[in-house]
Coordinates of C-alpha atoms in Angstrom, one line a residue:
X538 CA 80.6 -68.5 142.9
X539 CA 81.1 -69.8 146.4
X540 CA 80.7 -73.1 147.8
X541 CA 78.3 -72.0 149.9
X542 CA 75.8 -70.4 146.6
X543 CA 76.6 -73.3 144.7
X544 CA 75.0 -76.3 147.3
X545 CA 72.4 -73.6 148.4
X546 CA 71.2 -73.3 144.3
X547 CA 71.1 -77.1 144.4
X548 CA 69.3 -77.4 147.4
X549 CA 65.7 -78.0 148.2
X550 CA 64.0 -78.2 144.7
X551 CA 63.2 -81.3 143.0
X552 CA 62.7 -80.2 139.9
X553 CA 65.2 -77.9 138.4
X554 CA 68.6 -75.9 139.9
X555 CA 70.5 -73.3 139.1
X556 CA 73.4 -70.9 139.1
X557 CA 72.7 -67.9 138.0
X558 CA 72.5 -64.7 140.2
X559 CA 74.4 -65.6 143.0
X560 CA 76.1 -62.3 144.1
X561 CA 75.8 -60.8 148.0
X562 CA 72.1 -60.1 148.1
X563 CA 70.0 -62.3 146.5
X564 CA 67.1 -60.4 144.3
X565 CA 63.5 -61.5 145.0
X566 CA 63.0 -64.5 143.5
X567 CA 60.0 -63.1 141.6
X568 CA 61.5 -60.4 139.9
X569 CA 63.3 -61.4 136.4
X570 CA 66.2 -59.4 136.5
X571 CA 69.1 -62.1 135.5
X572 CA 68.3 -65.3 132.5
X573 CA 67.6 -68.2 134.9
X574 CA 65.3 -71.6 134.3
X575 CA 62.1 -71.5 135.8
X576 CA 60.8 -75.0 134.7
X577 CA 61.4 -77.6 132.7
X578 CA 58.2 -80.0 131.2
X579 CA 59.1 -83.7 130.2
X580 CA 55.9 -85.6 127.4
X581 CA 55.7 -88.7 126.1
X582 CA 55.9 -87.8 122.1
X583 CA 56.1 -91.2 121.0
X584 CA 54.3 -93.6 123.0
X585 CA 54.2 -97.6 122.6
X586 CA 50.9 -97.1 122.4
X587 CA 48.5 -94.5 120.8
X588 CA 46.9 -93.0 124.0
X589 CA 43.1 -94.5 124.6
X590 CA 41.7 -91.0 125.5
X591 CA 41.9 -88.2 122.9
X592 CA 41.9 -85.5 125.9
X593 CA 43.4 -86.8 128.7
X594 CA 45.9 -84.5 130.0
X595 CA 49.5 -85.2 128.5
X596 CA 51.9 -87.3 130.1
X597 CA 54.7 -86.5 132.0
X598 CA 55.6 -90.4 132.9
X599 CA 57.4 -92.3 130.4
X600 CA 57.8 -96.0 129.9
X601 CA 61.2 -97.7 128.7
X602 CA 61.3 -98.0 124.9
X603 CA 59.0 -94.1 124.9
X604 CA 60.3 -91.1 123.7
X605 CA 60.2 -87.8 125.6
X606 CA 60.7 -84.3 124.4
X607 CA 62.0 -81.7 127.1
X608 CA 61.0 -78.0 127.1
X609 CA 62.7 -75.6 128.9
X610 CA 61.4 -72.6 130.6
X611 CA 63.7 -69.6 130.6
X612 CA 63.0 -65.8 132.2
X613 CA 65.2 -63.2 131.6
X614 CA 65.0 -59.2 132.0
X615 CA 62.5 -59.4 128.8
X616 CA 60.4 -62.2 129.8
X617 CA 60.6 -65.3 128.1
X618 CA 64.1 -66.0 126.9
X619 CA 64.3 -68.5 123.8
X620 CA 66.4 -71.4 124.7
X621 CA 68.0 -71.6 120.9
X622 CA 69.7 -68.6 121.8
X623 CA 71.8 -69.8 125.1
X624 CA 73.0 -72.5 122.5
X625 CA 72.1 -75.2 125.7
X626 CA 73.8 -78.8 126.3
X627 CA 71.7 -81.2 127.2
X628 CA 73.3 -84.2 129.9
X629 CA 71.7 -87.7 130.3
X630 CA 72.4 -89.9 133.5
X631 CA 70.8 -92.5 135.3
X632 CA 69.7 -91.9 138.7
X633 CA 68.7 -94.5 141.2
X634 CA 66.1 -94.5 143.7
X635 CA 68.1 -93.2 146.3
X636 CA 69.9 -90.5 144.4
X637 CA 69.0 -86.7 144.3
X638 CA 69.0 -84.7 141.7
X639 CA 72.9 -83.7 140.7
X640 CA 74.1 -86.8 142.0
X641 CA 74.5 -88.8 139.4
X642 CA 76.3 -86.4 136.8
X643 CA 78.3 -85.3 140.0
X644 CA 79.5 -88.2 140.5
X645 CA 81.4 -88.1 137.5
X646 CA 83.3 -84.9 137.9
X647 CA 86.0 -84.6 136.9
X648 CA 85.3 -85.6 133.2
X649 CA 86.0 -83.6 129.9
X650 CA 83.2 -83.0 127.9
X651 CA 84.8 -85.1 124.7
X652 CA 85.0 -87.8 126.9
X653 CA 81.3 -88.6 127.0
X654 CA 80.1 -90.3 124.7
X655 CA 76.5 -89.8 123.0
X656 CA 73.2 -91.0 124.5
X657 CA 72.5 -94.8 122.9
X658 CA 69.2 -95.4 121.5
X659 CA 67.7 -98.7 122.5
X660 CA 65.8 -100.9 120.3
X661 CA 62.3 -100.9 120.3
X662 CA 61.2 -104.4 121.2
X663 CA 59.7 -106.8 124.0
X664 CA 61.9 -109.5 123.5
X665 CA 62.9 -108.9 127.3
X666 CA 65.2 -111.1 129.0
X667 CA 65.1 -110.9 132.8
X668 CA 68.2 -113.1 133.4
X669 CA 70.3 -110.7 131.0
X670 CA 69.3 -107.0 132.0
X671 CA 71.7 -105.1 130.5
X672 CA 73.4 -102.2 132.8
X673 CA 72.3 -98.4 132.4
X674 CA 74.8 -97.2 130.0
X675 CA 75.9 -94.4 132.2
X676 CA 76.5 -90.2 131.4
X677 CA 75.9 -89.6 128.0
X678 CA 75.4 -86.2 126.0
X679 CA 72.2 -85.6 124.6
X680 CA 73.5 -82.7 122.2
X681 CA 73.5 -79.0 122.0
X682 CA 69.8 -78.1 121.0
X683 CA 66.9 -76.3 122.8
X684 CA 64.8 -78.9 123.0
X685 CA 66.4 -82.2 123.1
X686 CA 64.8 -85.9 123.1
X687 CA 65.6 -89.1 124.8
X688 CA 64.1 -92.6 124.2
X689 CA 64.0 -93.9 127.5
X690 CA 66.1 -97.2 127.6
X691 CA 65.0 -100.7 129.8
X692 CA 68.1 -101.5 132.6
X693 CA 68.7 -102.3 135.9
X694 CA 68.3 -99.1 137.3
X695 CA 65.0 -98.8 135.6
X696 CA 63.7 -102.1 135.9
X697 CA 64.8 -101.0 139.8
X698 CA 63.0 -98.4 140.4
X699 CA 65.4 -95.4 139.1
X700 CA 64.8 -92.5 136.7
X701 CA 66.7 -90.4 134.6
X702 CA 68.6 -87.0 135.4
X703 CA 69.0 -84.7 132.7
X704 CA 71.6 -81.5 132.9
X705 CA 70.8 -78.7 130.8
X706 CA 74.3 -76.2 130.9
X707 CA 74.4 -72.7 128.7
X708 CA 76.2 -69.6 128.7
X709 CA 74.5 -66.4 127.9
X710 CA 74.8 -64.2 124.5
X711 CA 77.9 -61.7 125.4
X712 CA 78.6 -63.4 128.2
X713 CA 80.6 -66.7 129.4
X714 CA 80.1 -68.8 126.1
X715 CA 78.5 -72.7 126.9
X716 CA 81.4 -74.5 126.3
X717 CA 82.8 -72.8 129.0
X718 CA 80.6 -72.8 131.5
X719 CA 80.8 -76.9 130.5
X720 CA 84.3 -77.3 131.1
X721 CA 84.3 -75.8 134.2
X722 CA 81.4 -77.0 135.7
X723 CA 82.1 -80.6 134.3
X724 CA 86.0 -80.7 136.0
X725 CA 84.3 -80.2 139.2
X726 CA 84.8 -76.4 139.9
X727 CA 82.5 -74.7 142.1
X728 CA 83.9 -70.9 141.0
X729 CA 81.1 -71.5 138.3
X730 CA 80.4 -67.9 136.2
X731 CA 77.5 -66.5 137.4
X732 CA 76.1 -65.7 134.0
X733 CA 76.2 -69.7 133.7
X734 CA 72.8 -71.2 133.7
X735 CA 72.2 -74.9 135.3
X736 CA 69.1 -76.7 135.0
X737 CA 68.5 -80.0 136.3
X738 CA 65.1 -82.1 135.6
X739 CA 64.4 -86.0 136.7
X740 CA 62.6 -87.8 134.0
X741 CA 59.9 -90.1 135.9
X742 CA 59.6 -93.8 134.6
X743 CA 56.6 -96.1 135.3
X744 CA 54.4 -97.7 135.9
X745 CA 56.4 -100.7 134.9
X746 CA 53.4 -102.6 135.4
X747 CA 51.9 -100.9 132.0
X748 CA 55.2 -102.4 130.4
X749 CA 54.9 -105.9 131.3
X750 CA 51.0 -106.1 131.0
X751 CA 51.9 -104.6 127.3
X752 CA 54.8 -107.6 127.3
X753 CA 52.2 -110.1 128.3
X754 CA 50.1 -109.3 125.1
X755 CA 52.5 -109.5 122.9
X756 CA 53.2 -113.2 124.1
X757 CA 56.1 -112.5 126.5
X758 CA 56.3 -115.2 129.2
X759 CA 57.2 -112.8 132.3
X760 CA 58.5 -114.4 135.7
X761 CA 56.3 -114.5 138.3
X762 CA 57.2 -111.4 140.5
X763 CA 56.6 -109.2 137.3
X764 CA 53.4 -111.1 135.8
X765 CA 50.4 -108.5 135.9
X766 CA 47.2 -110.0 137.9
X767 CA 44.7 -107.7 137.6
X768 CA 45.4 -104.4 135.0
X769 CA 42.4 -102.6 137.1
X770 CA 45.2 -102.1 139.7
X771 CA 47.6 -100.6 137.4
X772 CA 47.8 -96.6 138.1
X773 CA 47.7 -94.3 135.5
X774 CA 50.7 -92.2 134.2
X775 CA 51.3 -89.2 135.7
X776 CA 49.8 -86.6 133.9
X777 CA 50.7 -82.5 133.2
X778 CA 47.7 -80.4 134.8
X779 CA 46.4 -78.1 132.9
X780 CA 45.9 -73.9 133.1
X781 CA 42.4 -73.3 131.6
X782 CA 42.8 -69.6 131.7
X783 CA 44.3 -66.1 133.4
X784 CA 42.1 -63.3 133.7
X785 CA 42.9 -59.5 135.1
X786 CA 40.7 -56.9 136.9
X787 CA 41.1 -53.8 138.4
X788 CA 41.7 -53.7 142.4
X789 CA 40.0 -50.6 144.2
X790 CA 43.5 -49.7 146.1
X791 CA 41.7 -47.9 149.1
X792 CA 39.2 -50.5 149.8
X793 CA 41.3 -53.5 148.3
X794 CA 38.5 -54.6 146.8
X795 CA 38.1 -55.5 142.9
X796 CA 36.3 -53.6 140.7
X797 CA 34.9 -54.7 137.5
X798 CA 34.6 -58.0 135.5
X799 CA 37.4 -60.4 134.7
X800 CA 39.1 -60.0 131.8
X801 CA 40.6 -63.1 130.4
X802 CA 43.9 -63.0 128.2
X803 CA 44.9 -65.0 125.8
X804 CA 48.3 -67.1 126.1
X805 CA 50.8 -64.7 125.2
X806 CA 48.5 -62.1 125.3
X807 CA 48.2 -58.4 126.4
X808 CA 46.3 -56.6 128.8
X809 CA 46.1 -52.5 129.2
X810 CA 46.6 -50.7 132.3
X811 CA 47.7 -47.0 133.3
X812 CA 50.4 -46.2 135.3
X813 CA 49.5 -46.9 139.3
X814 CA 46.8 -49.1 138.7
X815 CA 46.7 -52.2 141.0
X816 CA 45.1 -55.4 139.1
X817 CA 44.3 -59.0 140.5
X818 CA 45.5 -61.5 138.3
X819 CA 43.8 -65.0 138.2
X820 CA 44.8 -68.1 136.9
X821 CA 42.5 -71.1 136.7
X822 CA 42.7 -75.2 137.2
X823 CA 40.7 -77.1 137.9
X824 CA 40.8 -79.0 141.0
X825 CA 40.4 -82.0 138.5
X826 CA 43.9 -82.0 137.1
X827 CA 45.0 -83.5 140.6
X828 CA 45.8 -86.8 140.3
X829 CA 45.9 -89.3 143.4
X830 CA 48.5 -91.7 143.6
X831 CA 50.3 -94.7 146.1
X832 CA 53.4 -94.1 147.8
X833 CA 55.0 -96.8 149.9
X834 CA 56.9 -96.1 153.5
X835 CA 60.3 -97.2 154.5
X836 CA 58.3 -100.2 156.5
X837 CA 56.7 -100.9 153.1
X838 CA 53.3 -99.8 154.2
X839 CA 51.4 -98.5 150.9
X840 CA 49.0 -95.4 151.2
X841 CA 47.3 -93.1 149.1
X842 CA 48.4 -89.3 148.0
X843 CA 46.7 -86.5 146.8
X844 CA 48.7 -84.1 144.2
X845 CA 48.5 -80.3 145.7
X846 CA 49.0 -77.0 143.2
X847 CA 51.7 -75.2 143.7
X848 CA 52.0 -71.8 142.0
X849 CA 55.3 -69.3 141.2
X850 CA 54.6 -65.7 139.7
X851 CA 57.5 -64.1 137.7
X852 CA 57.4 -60.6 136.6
X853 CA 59.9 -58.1 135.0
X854 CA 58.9 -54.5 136.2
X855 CA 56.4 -53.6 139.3
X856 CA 55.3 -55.0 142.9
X857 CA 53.5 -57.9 143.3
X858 CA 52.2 -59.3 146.5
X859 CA 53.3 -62.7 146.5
X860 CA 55.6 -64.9 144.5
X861 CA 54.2 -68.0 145.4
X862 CA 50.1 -69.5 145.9
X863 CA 48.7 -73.4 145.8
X864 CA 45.1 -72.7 145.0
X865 CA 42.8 -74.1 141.9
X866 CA 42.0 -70.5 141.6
X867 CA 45.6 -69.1 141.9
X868 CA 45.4 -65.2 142.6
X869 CA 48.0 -62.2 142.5
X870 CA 47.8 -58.5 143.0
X871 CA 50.5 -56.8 140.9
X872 CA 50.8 -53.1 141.2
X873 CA 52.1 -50.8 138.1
X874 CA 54.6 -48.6 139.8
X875 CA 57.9 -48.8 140.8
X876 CA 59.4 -51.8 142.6
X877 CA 62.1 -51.4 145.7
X878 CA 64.4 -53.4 143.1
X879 CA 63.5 -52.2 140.2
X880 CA 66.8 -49.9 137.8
X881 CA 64.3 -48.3 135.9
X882 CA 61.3 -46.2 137.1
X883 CA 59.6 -47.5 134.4
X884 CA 59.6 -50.9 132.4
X885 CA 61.2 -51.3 129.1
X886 CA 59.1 -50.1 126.1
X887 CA 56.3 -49.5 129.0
X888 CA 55.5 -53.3 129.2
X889 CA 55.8 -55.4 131.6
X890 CA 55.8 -59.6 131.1
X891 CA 54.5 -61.8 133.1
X892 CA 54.8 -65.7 133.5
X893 CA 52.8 -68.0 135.9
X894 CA 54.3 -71.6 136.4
X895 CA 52.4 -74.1 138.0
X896 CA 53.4 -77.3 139.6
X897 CA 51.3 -80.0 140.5
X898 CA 53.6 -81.8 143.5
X899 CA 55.2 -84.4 141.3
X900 CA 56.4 -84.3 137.5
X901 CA 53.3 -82.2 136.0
X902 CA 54.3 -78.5 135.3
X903 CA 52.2 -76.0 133.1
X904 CA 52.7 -72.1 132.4
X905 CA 51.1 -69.0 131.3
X906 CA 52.5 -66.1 129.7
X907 CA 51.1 -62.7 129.3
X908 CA 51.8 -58.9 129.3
X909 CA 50.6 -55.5 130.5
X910 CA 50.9 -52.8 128.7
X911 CA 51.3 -49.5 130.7
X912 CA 49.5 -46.6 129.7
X913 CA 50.7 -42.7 130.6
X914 CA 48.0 -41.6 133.2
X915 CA 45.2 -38.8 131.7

C-alpha cells in the first residue's frame, strides 16, 4: 500500500477510515466486493443516570464516568461480515480538540503492541477535584473482541474539551492474520496489507454541563466557571436517528415511473424480484430525528446548527443509481442485471444483499439490512 492510498483512505471522513482495497483502480465505492468497515455506532449502555424518557432516541454522547459499547459495521462480498470472525483489536487514545482522527494513535508509532498497556477503568464517583485533574492516561488496548466497551474516564483532555479515538485493526480469515496487520501498522509502516482492515471512530463527550449540574446534586461544591446557572440551557445528548422503515416497488423502466404499492421489508429481511427488474428502494426517517445544536466560531461567536441526513447505499451484485442521498425519505433505484464490475453474471446463490447506512452530520449513525432474492424470468 502506497503512501499516497494510505493518507488518501484517512482522508476526509470523520467517522471511520480504512485500508482495505487499495489496488490501481479503485472499485465503486458502493459495490461490496472486498471486507471493509462501513460504520461504526457508539451508546451509552450504562448511564449515571437511568434516562428520563423511555423512547428517546439512544445516545451516542457519553459523559465521563458512562460506559459505551461500540458496534462495528462490516460489508464484505456476502453482505454483512460478522466482526467475531476478523478476530478485531480494539485501540483507545485520547484525542484533543484540535486533533483529527489518527492523530493521536499516530503519534505513537513506532510502538510494539505488548508495550501498551490495558485501558484503566476509572472509579465511579463525584468526589471531583479541580485543582488535581489527573492526566488522560494515554494509548491503551481495549482487547481483541467484536464489540468492545470503554468507561469513559474524567481528565484534562476531557474536562478540555477532547474526546476519545478508538482504532479498530483486523486481518481477514485466510488472509494477513490481525496480529500482523498490528505489528506493521503499529511500527509505523505504510506498506500496510491490503486485506488489512482499519477503522477509526471518535467517541463524543459532553455536555459537561450535565456532569457538574449532576455534581451539584450530589453536594459537590464546583468552582465558579463550572457551576451550572440555569439547567434549561443545558443541550441534550446527541442522540442516534432512527430508520423507521425500507420499502421496495417495482420501477416501470420505459417510463421510469413506479408501479405498484410499497412494499416494506423487515430488518434483515427479503424481498423477490426476477431477473431485469428495476425496483426503487425507500428508506424512511423522520425529519424529527434531526437534532439542532450550538457550535461556537474561532472569534467565539455561538450559533445554532441543524443536523442534515446523510445516506450511503451498499450492494453486492447489480447497478444501482446512486451510492449516496440526504433526504428524510432516502430513495434508490437498483437494477437486477449485471453490473460493469460485477465477476459473476449473476449474484451468489441468486441473492443479492443490501445495506443502507445513514448518518445524521455528527455522531448519530443507523442502518438497514435487507435482501433481494432473484427469480429466473417466466
Amino acid at each position: 500500500m502506497s503512501r499516497s492510498h494510505l493518507i488518501s483512505s484517512l482522508a476526509g471522513t470523520s467517522a471511520l477510515c480504512l485500508l482495505v482495497g487499495c489496488g490501481d483502480s479503485l472499485p465503486d465505492v458502493a459495490l461490496l466486493n472486498t471486507v471493509r468497515p462501513l460504520a461504526a455506532r457508539v451508546v451509552v449502555t450504562e448511564p449515571l443516570v437511568p434516562e428520563e424518557d423511555p423512547d428517546a432516541a439512544p445516545r451516542a454522547q457519553a459523559l465521563p464516568f458512562e460506559t459505551v459499547t461500540v458496534t462495528p459495521l462490516i460489508g464484505g462480498p456476502e453482505g454483512i461480515v460478522d466482526a467475531a470472525t476478523l478476530a478485531p483489536v480494539w485501540f483507545a487514545c485520547p484525542l484533543s480538540p484540535t486533533q483529527s482522527l489518527y492523530g493521536c494513535i499516530s503519534s505513537q508509532f513506532p510502538i510494539a503492541r505488548d508495550a501498551i498497556p490495558d485501558c484503566e477503568t476509572p472509579a465511579f464517583g463525584f468526589e471531583l477535584d479541580f485543582s488535581e485533574v489527573p492526566e488522560p492516561q494515554g494509548l491503551c488496548q481495549l482487547g481483541q473482541t467484536a464489540t468492545p466497551s470503554l468507561t469513559i474516564p474524567f481528565d484534562f483532555n476531557i474536562l478540555s474539551g477532547g474526546g476519545i479515538e478508538l482504532t479498530m485493526i483486523a486481518g481477514v480469515p485466510g488472509g494477513t492474520s490481525t496480529q500482523t496487520c498490528a505489528d506493521i501498522l503499529l511500527s509505523g509502516d505504510i506498506d500496510v496489507p491490503d486485506d488489512c482492515v482499519l477503522l477509526l471512530q471518535r467517541v463524543t463527550v459532553g455536555p459537561l454541563e450535565r456532569l457538574f449540574a449532576l455534581a451539584e446534586e450530589f453536594g459537590v461544591v464546583l468552582p465558579e466557571e463550572f457551576a451550572v446557572t440555569d439547567l434549561d440551557d443545558i443541550p441534550d445528548f446527541d442522540r442516534h436517528p432512527r430508520i423507521s422503515s425500507v420499502g421496495a416497488q417495482p420501477v416501470d423502466e420505459e417510463g421510469g415511473e413506479t408501479t405498484g404499492p410499497i412494499v416494506e421489508i423487515p430488518e434483515a429481511g427479503t424481498f423477490a424480484a426476477t431477473y431485469g427488474t428495476v425496483l426503487r428502494f425507500n428508506a424512511l426517517t423522520p425529519s424529527s430525528e434531526l437534532q439542532t445544536f450550538t457550535v461556537q466560531s474561532a472569534n467565539g461567536e455561538i450559533r445554532e446548527a441543524s443536523e442534515a441526513f446523510q445516506g450511503a447505499w451498499y450492494h453486492t451484485w447489480g447497478t444501482l443509481q446512486s451510492g449516496a442521498s440526504n433526504d428524510a425519505v432516502s430513495f434508490n433505484d437498483f437494477s437486477l442485471t449485471v453490473g460493469s464490475q460485477d465477476e459473476t453474471e449473476t449474484p451468489e446463490g441468486d441473492s443479492v444483499e443490501f445495506i443502507f447506512v445513514l448518518r445524521d452530520g455528527r455522531s448519530g449513525v443507523d442502518w438497514r439490512t435487507w435482501s433481494v432474492e432473484a427469480l429466473p424470468l417466466p
